[in-house]
Coordinates of C-alpha atoms and ligand atoms in Angstrom, one line a residue:
M132 CA 15.7 -37.5 26.2
R133 CA 12.4 -36.4 24.5
R134 CA 11.9 -33.8 27.2
I135 CA 15.4 -32.4 26.6
L136 CA 14.7 -32.2 22.9
F137 CA 11.5 -30.3 23.5
L138 CA 13.2 -28.0 25.8
I139 CA 15.9 -27.2 23.2
A140 CA 13.3 -26.8 20.5
G141 CA 11.3 -24.4 22.8
I142 CA 14.4 -22.3 23.6
G143 CA 15.2 -22.1 19.8
L144 CA 11.7 -21.0 19.0
S145 CA 11.5 -18.3 21.6
L146 CA 14.9 -17.0 20.6
T147 CA 13.8 -16.7 16.9
Q148 CA 10.6 -15.0 18.0
H149 CA 12.7 -12.6 20.1
A150 CA 15.1 -11.9 17.3
Q151 CA 12.2 -11.2 14.9
Q152 CA 10.5 -8.8 17.3
K153 CA 13.3 -6.9 18.9
N154 CA 13.2 -4.2 16.2
F155 CA 9.6 -3.4 16.9
S156 CA 8.2 -1.7 20.0
T157 CA 4.7 -2.8 21.0
K158 CA 1.8 -0.5 21.7
D159 CA -0.6 -1.9 24.1
H160 CA -3.9 -2.0 22.1
G161 CA -5.1 -5.0 20.2
F162 CA -2.9 -8.0 19.3
V163 CA 0.3 -7.7 17.4
H164 CA 2.0 -9.2 14.4
S165 CA 5.7 -8.3 14.1
A166 CA 7.3 -7.9 10.8
S167 CA 10.6 -9.7 10.2
K168 CA 13.8 -7.9 9.7
Q169 CA 14.8 -9.5 6.4
Y170 CA 13.9 -7.5 3.4
E171 CA 14.5 -8.3 -0.2
W172 CA 14.6 -5.3 -2.6
P173 CA 12.5 -5.8 -5.7
T174 CA 14.4 -5.8 -9.0
D175 CA 11.6 -4.7 -11.3
P176 CA 12.3 -1.0 -12.0
K177 CA 8.6 -0.3 -12.3
V178 CA 8.0 -1.7 -8.8
L179 CA 10.9 0.3 -7.4
K180 CA 9.5 3.4 -9.0
K181 CA 6.0 2.8 -7.5
L182 CA 7.5 2.1 -4.1
D183 CA 9.3 5.4 -4.3
E184 CA 6.1 7.2 -5.2
W185 CA 4.3 5.4 -2.4
Q186 CA 7.0 6.4 0.1
D187 CA 6.2 10.1 -0.8
R188 CA 2.6 9.6 0.3
K189 CA 3.3 8.7 3.9
F190 CA -0.2 8.7 5.2
G191 CA -2.8 6.1 4.1
I192 CA -6.4 5.5 5.1
M193 CA -7.2 1.8 5.7
F194 CA -10.8 0.6 5.9
H195 CA -11.9 -2.6 7.5
W196 CA -15.5 -3.0 6.3
G197 CA -17.4 -6.3 6.0
V198 CA -20.2 -8.3 7.5
Y199 CA -18.6 -7.9 11.0
S200 CA -19.4 -4.2 10.7
V201 CA -23.2 -5.0 11.0
P202 CA -23.2 -6.0 14.7
G203 CA -19.8 -4.2 15.3
I204 CA -17.8 -7.3 16.4
S205 CA -14.2 -8.1 15.7
E206 CA -13.4 -9.0 12.1
S207 CA -13.6 -12.8 11.3
W208 CA -11.6 -14.0 14.2
A209 CA -14.4 -15.3 16.4
L210 CA -15.1 -17.9 13.7
C211 CA -11.8 -19.5 14.5
S212 CA -11.7 -22.1 17.2
E213 CA -8.2 -21.4 18.5
D214 CA -8.2 -20.9 22.2
K215 CA -7.7 -17.2 22.3
F216 CA -10.6 -16.6 19.9
T217 CA -13.2 -18.8 21.6
A218 CA -13.3 -16.4 24.5
R219 CA -14.1 -13.6 22.1
R220 CA -16.9 -15.7 20.6
K221 CA -18.3 -16.3 24.1
R222 CA -18.4 -12.5 24.7
I223 CA -20.2 -11.9 21.4
R224 CA -22.9 -14.5 21.8
P225 CA -22.8 -16.1 25.2
G226 CA -24.3 -19.5 25.6
T227 CA -24.3 -20.4 21.8
T228 CA -22.7 -23.5 20.4
Y229 CA -19.9 -23.1 17.9
G230 CA -22.2 -24.4 15.1
D231 CA -24.8 -21.8 16.0
F232 CA -22.3 -19.1 16.1
K233 CA -20.9 -19.8 12.7
K234 CA -24.4 -19.9 11.2
W235 CA -25.2 -16.6 12.8
Y236 CA -21.9 -15.0 11.6
W237 CA -22.2 -16.2 8.0
G238 CA -25.8 -15.1 8.0
L239 CA -24.8 -11.5 8.8
A240 CA -24.5 -11.1 5.1
D241 CA -28.3 -11.2 4.9
S242 CA -28.6 -8.0 6.8
F243 CA -25.7 -6.1 5.4
N244 CA -27.3 -3.3 3.4
P245 CA -25.1 -0.2 3.4
T246 CA -27.7 2.2 2.0
K247 CA -25.8 5.3 3.3
F248 CA -22.6 4.5 1.6
E249 CA -21.4 7.4 -0.6
P250 CA -17.9 6.7 -1.9
S251 CA -17.2 10.2 -3.1
E252 CA -18.1 11.6 0.3
W253 CA -15.7 9.1 1.9
A254 CA -13.0 10.2 -0.6
S255 CA -13.5 13.8 0.1
I256 CA -13.4 13.4 3.9
M257 CA -10.2 11.4 3.6
K258 CA -8.6 13.9 1.2
D259 CA -9.3 16.7 3.6
A260 CA -7.7 14.7 6.4
G261 CA -4.5 14.6 4.4
F262 CA -4.5 10.9 3.4
K263 CA -2.7 10.1 0.1
Y264 CA -3.4 6.4 -0.4
L265 CA -6.1 3.8 0.4
I266 CA -6.1 0.2 1.6
F267 CA -9.5 -1.4 1.5
T268 CA -10.5 -4.9 2.7
T269 CA -11.8 -6.5 -0.5
K270 CA -12.1 -9.8 1.4
H271 CA -11.3 -10.6 5.0
H272 CA -10.6 -14.1 6.5
D273 CA -14.4 -14.7 6.7
G274 CA -14.5 -14.9 2.9
F275 CA -17.1 -12.2 2.4
C276 CA -16.2 -10.3 -0.7
M277 CA -16.7 -6.5 -0.9
F278 CA -16.5 -6.9 -4.6
D279 CA -18.8 -8.6 -7.1
S280 CA -16.8 -11.8 -7.5
K281 CA -18.2 -14.2 -10.0
Y282 CA -16.6 -17.1 -8.1
T283 CA -18.8 -16.8 -5.0
D284 CA -22.2 -15.5 -4.1
Y285 CA -20.9 -14.7 -0.7
N286 CA -20.4 -11.1 -1.7
I287 CA -21.9 -7.7 -1.2
A288 CA -23.4 -7.4 -4.7
K289 CA -25.6 -10.5 -4.1
G290 CA -27.2 -9.7 -0.7
P291 CA -29.8 -7.1 0.2
Y292 CA -27.6 -4.4 -1.3
K293 CA -27.7 -6.0 -4.7
D294 CA -29.7 -3.2 -6.2
G295 CA -27.8 -0.5 -4.3
K296 CA -26.3 2.3 -6.1
Y297 CA -22.7 1.1 -5.5
S298 CA -23.4 -2.6 -5.1
N299 CA -19.9 -3.5 -6.4
V300 CA -18.5 -1.6 -3.4
A301 CA -14.8 -2.0 -4.1
Y302 CA -15.2 -0.8 -7.7
H303 CA -16.9 2.4 -6.6
L304 CA -14.7 3.0 -3.7
F305 CA -11.5 2.6 -5.7
D306 CA -12.9 4.8 -8.4
A307 CA -13.9 7.7 -6.1
F308 CA -10.5 7.6 -4.3
R309 CA -8.6 7.4 -7.5
Q310 CA -10.4 10.6 -8.7
E311 CA -9.1 12.4 -5.6
G312 CA -5.6 11.4 -6.5
F313 CA -5.1 8.5 -4.1
M314 CA -3.0 5.5 -4.7
I315 CA -5.2 2.4 -4.5
G316 CA -4.5 -0.7 -2.3
A317 CA -6.5 -3.8 -2.2
Y318 CA -6.4 -5.8 1.1
F319 CA -7.1 -9.4 0.3
S320 CA -7.0 -12.3 2.8
K321 CA -5.2 -15.4 1.5
P322 CA -7.1 -17.7 3.8
D323 CA -10.8 -17.9 3.2
W324 CA -12.8 -19.6 5.9
H325 CA -16.0 -19.6 3.9
C326 CA -14.6 -21.5 0.9
E327 CA -15.2 -25.2 1.2
D328 CA -11.8 -25.9 -0.2
Y329 CA -10.2 -24.1 2.7
W330 CA -12.5 -25.0 5.5
D331 CA -14.4 -28.1 4.5
P332 CA -17.9 -27.7 6.0
Y333 CA -18.2 -31.4 6.7
L334 CA -15.3 -31.3 9.1
S335 CA -14.6 -29.4 12.3
T336 CA -12.5 -26.2 12.1
P337 CA -10.2 -26.2 15.1
T338 CA -7.6 -23.8 13.8
R339 CA -7.1 -21.0 11.2
N340 CA -5.5 -23.5 8.8
P341 CA -7.2 -25.7 6.2
N342 CA -9.1 -28.4 8.1
Y343 CA -8.0 -31.3 5.9
D344 CA -4.7 -32.7 5.0
I345 CA -3.7 -30.8 1.8
K346 CA -1.0 -33.4 1.0
K347 CA -3.6 -36.1 1.1
Y348 CA -6.2 -34.2 -1.0
P349 CA -4.0 -32.2 -3.5
E350 CA -6.9 -31.8 -5.9
K351 CA -9.0 -30.0 -3.3
W352 CA -6.1 -27.7 -2.5
A353 CA -5.5 -27.1 -6.1
K354 CA -9.1 -25.9 -6.4
Y355 CA -8.4 -23.5 -3.5
Q356 CA -5.3 -22.2 -5.3
Q357 CA -7.3 -21.6 -8.4
Y358 CA -10.1 -19.9 -6.5
T359 CA -7.6 -17.5 -5.0
A360 CA -5.8 -16.9 -8.3
N361 CA -9.2 -16.2 -10.0
Q362 CA -10.3 -13.7 -7.4
I363 CA -7.0 -11.8 -7.4
D364 CA -7.2 -11.8 -11.2
E365 CA -10.7 -10.3 -11.0
L366 CA -9.4 -7.5 -8.8
M367 CA -6.5 -6.9 -11.1
S368 CA -8.5 -6.9 -14.2
N369 CA -11.8 -5.2 -13.6
Y370 CA -11.1 -2.5 -11.0
G371 CA -9.0 0.1 -12.8
S372 CA -5.5 0.8 -11.8
I373 CA -4.4 -0.8 -8.6
D374 CA -1.1 0.2 -6.9
I375 CA -0.9 -2.1 -3.9
L376 CA -1.9 -5.7 -3.3
W377 CA -1.9 -6.0 0.5
L378 CA -2.1 -9.8 1.3
D379 CA -3.1 -10.8 4.8
G380 CA -3.0 -14.2 6.5
G381 CA 0.8 -14.8 6.6
W382 CA 0.4 -18.4 7.6
V383 CA -0.7 -19.2 4.1
R384 CA 2.7 -19.5 2.7
K385 CA 5.2 -22.0 1.1
P386 CA 5.9 -24.8 1.7
Q387 CA 3.0 -25.7 4.0
Q388 CA 0.2 -23.8 2.3
S389 CA 1.5 -22.7 -1.1
I390 CA -1.0 -20.9 -3.2
K391 CA 1.6 -20.4 -5.9
L392 CA 1.8 -16.8 -5.1
D393 CA 4.8 -16.1 -7.4
E394 CA 2.7 -17.0 -10.4
I395 CA -0.3 -15.0 -9.1
V396 CA 2.0 -12.0 -8.7
D397 CA 3.6 -12.4 -12.1
N398 CA 0.1 -12.5 -13.7
A399 CA -1.1 -9.5 -11.6
R400 CA 1.8 -7.4 -12.8
K401 CA 1.0 -8.1 -16.4
K402 CA -2.3 -6.2 -15.8
Q403 CA -0.9 -3.8 -13.2
P404 CA 2.7 -3.0 -14.1
G405 CA 4.8 -2.0 -11.1
L406 CA 2.2 -3.4 -8.6
I407 CA 3.5 -3.2 -5.1
V408 CA 2.8 -6.5 -3.2
A409 CA 2.8 -6.6 0.6
D410 CA 2.7 -10.3 1.4
R411 CA 2.7 -9.6 5.1
T412 CA 5.2 -11.3 7.3
V413 CA 6.5 -13.5 4.5
P414 CA 10.0 -12.2 3.8
G415 CA 11.1 -12.5 0.2
R416 CA 10.2 -11.4 -3.3
N417 CA 6.5 -10.7 -2.5
E418 CA 6.9 -8.6 0.6
N419 CA 7.8 -5.3 -1.1
Y420 CA 7.2 -3.4 2.1
Q421 CA 6.9 -4.6 5.6
T422 CA 3.8 -4.0 7.7
P423 CA 4.4 -3.9 11.5
E424 CA 0.9 -4.1 13.0
L425 CA -0.2 -1.8 15.9
T426 CA 3.5 -1.2 16.4
I427 CA 6.2 1.2 15.4
P428 CA 9.8 0.0 14.8
K429 CA 12.1 0.9 17.6
T430 CA 14.6 2.4 15.1
Q431 CA 14.8 3.9 11.7
L432 CA 14.7 1.2 9.0
N433 CA 16.2 1.7 5.6
H434 CA 13.8 -0.3 3.6
P435 CA 10.1 0.4 2.8
W436 CA 7.6 -0.2 5.6
E437 CA 4.2 0.8 6.9
S438 CA 2.7 0.7 10.4
C439 CA -1.0 -0.1 10.3
I440 CA -2.7 1.3 13.4
T441 CA -6.4 1.7 14.3
I442 CA -7.9 5.0 15.1
S443 CA -10.2 3.2 17.6
N444 CA -9.8 0.1 19.6
S445 CA -10.7 -2.3 16.8
W446 CA -10.2 -2.8 13.1
G447 CA -13.9 -2.9 12.2
W448 CA -16.6 -0.5 13.5
N449 CA -17.6 -1.2 17.1
P450 CA -20.5 0.5 19.0
K451 CA -18.3 1.8 21.8
P452 CA -15.2 3.1 20.1
K453 CA -12.3 4.5 22.1
L454 CA -10.8 7.0 19.7
K455 CA -7.2 8.0 19.7
S456 CA -6.7 11.8 19.7
A457 CA -5.7 13.8 16.7
A458 CA -2.5 14.8 18.6
W459 CA -1.7 11.1 19.1
V460 CA -2.0 10.4 15.4
I461 CA 0.0 13.5 14.4
N462 CA 2.8 12.6 16.8
T463 CA 2.8 9.0 15.6
L464 CA 2.9 10.2 12.0
A465 CA 5.9 12.3 12.8
E466 CA 7.7 9.4 14.4
V467 CA 6.9 7.0 11.7
T468 CA 8.0 9.4 9.0
A469 CA 11.3 10.2 10.8
K470 CA 11.9 6.4 11.0
G471 CA 11.4 6.1 7.2
G472 CA 8.0 4.5 7.2
C473 CA 4.4 5.2 6.2
L474 CA 1.4 5.2 8.4
A475 CA -1.9 3.4 7.5
L476 CA -4.5 4.7 9.9
N477 CA -7.5 2.3 10.0
V478 CA -11.1 3.5 10.3
G479 CA -14.1 1.2 10.5
P480 CA -17.3 2.4 8.8
T481 CA -20.7 1.3 10.2
G482 CA -22.7 -1.5 8.6
E483 CA -24.9 1.2 7.0
G484 CA -21.9 2.8 5.3
V485 CA -21.3 5.8 7.6
I486 CA -18.1 7.2 8.9
E487 CA -19.0 8.5 12.3
E488 CA -19.0 12.2 13.3
E489 CA -16.5 11.8 16.1
V490 CA -14.0 10.1 13.7
I491 CA -14.5 12.9 11.1
K492 CA -13.9 15.5 13.8
C493 CA -10.6 13.9 14.7
L494 CA -9.6 13.5 11.0
K495 CA -10.4 17.2 10.3
T496 CA -7.9 18.3 13.0
I497 CA -5.3 16.0 11.5
G498 CA -6.0 17.4 8.1
A499 CA -5.8 21.0 9.3
W500 CA -2.4 20.3 10.8
L501 CA -1.1 18.6 7.7
K502 CA -2.3 21.5 5.5
K503 CA 0.1 23.8 7.4
N504 CA 2.9 21.3 8.2
G505 CA 2.7 18.8 5.5
T506 CA 6.0 19.8 3.9
A507 CA 7.7 18.3 6.9
I508 CA 6.0 14.9 6.2
Y509 CA 5.1 14.3 2.6
A510 CA 7.8 13.4 0.1
T511 CA 10.4 13.6 2.8
R512 CA 13.2 11.1 3.3
P513 CA 14.8 9.9 6.5
T514 CA 17.9 11.7 7.8
P515 CA 20.5 9.9 9.8
N516 CA 20.2 12.0 13.0
Y517 CA 16.4 11.6 13.2
H518 CA 15.5 12.0 16.8
S519 CA 16.2 14.0 19.9
G520 CA 13.8 14.0 22.8
N521 CA 10.4 15.0 21.6
V522 CA 11.8 16.2 18.3
W523 CA 11.7 14.1 15.1
F524 CA 13.7 15.1 12.0
T525 CA 12.9 14.5 8.4
A526 CA 14.7 15.7 5.2
N527 CA 13.8 17.2 2.0
K528 CA 14.6 14.9 -0.9
D529 CA 17.4 17.2 -2.0
K530 CA 18.9 16.7 1.5
K531 CA 19.5 20.4 1.9
T532 CA 16.5 21.3 4.0
L533 CA 15.7 19.6 7.3
Y534 CA 12.5 19.6 9.2
A535 CA 12.2 19.3 13.0
I536 CA 8.9 18.3 14.3
Y537 CA 8.3 18.9 18.0
T538 CA 5.7 16.4 19.1
L539 CA 3.8 18.1 21.9
P540 CA 3.0 15.4 24.5
E541 CA -0.8 15.1 24.9
G542 CA -2.3 17.3 27.5
E543 CA 0.8 19.4 27.9
D544 CA 1.2 23.1 27.2
L545 CA 3.8 24.4 24.8
P546 CA 7.1 25.3 26.5
S547 CA 8.7 28.7 25.9
T548 CA 11.8 27.1 24.2
I549 CA 12.5 23.9 22.4
E550 CA 15.8 22.1 22.5
W551 CA 17.5 19.4 20.5
E552 CA 21.0 17.9 20.1
G553 CA 22.7 17.9 16.7
N554 CA 21.3 19.0 13.3
E555 CA 22.6 22.5 13.8
P556 CA 20.8 25.0 11.6
T557 CA 22.4 27.7 9.6
G558 CA 20.6 30.9 8.5
K559 CA 16.9 31.4 8.8
M560 CA 14.6 29.0 10.6
T561 CA 10.8 29.0 9.8
L562 CA 7.9 27.8 11.8
L563 CA 5.6 26.1 9.3
Q564 CA 2.4 26.7 11.4
N565 CA 2.4 30.4 10.4
G566 CA 5.5 30.9 8.1
A567 CA 7.1 33.1 10.7
R568 CA 10.9 33.3 11.2
V569 CA 11.9 32.0 14.7
K570 CA 15.0 32.8 16.8
Y571 CA 17.4 30.1 17.8
T572 CA 20.9 29.7 19.3
C573 CA 23.4 26.9 18.9
E574 CA 25.8 26.0 21.7
N575 CA 28.0 22.9 21.9
G576 CA 25.8 21.0 19.5
K577 CA 22.7 22.0 21.3
V578 CA 20.0 24.0 19.5
T579 CA 17.6 26.1 21.4
V580 CA 14.6 27.6 19.7
T581 CA 12.6 30.4 21.2
L582 CA 8.9 30.0 20.5
P583 CA 6.8 33.1 19.7
K584 CA 3.9 33.7 22.1
D585 CA 0.3 32.6 21.5
L586 CA 1.0 29.7 19.3
K587 CA -1.7 27.1 18.7
K588 CA -1.2 24.2 21.1
E589 CA -0.2 21.5 18.7
A590 CA 2.9 19.8 17.3
L591 CA 5.2 22.3 15.7
A592 CA 7.3 21.9 12.6
F593 CA 10.4 24.0 11.7
S594 CA 12.3 24.1 8.5
F595 CA 16.0 25.1 8.1
K596 CA 19.2 24.4 6.3
V597 CA 21.6 22.3 8.1
K598 CA 25.2 23.4 8.8
Q599 CA 27.6 21.2 6.7
Q600 CA 29.9 19.3 9.0
Ligands
GLC962 C1 -4.2 -9.1 11.4 C2 -5.5 -9.7 11.6 C3 -6.6 -9.1 10.8 C4 -6.5 -7.6 10.5 C5 -5.1 -7.3 10.1 C6 -4.9 -5.8 9.9 O1 -3.5 -9.7 10.4 O2 -5.5 -11.1 11.3 O3 -7.8 -9.4 11.4 O4 -7.3 -7.4 9.4 O5 -4.2 -7.7 11.1 O6 -3.6 -5.4 9.9

């Protein structure tokens, strides 16, 4: 009987997981969180307004930067003793015991001294690359704060960088990016493995969860709630205007691990009116946009969402990065935009505070493309017929002009003609790359565009008015 019950429960679980995931296609790098399909529209008009503004921005730069950037290992996870992460730990420091590993990892803070960090340089590189908003890891699961929190000394302004020019890193980073017109997002991990009210150091830490029974020790858990509330309040009070609070660690949620987030968010919005909150993978009032990770939804979605995708093969910096190409990023941005989302592209700066040349080179190519073709991306809205073969469509907000983006497959040459079904143009069609008028024909719902000779080998965007049906 018990076996049958287990079996039924198992089938139930895998069906739910399947239902949650079927809207998202999975790319094959890294591990994946899927976002759920349920979405609750915010009711606060200020939040709605900010969301709309954020949806105009389309392209965000995300940084994962913390103690893990010093040796170039994966962020936080090797600290966790769940099966799949112990293998990772063994790769990082073979032959060490768990206790030794943790000591080594926490101790990385003692050699984190990013003397080459220049926030305004980062901001100008990212502006040139066409990014319009920022998401920065103020604290990852390992609990190390990239801001000068008065509630813990485990922070960047207390270690070797304490006398550094920008020792309160998050403050200076936000400030520099704000000056370049970026919207500002604070990534903040709800779980904190360094805090003794989350992981009690006197007990073993077999999973990502608190390692004590929070029902049995409610005062201890209340302290954790307070610690979290205090730190978020610091970020909301002392760091200028913040647009997005990006909360990671979706397992910290009601009812099992309530941190009284509703209260935290209400307080945060008193200081930051209209704040967008992305309580990842927790459908409801605090997930103002969804965040499929390393994936793109299979279809267009008509609520706010953002894919977060790494430019290399890890979130933090690693010594042997496998970079995606600029063409891959541009094609992905076109697809994400046509499906109604935003793209947060993640870059991992080095422990010294450097964004590597190879990365900058790739970003420059993206930026150059966006300078010419950005009107097909920024401030557009999705259009119902959004896809035909390699062509993705977006619409001007007034819905009168459509954009067709031909995503040239990597390594291929441009064809002499491009075809798509539907979205029949009327009048003049312009190629954004050089502003030239291009010739096209329409026949039985099929549009054929003749490409001028000698075009640059890259994704092409066209603008045109659509024939009213
Ligand atoms: C996941 C991981 C985390 C990473 C984040 C970025 O939630 O837990 O390590 O920071 O994705 O999207």
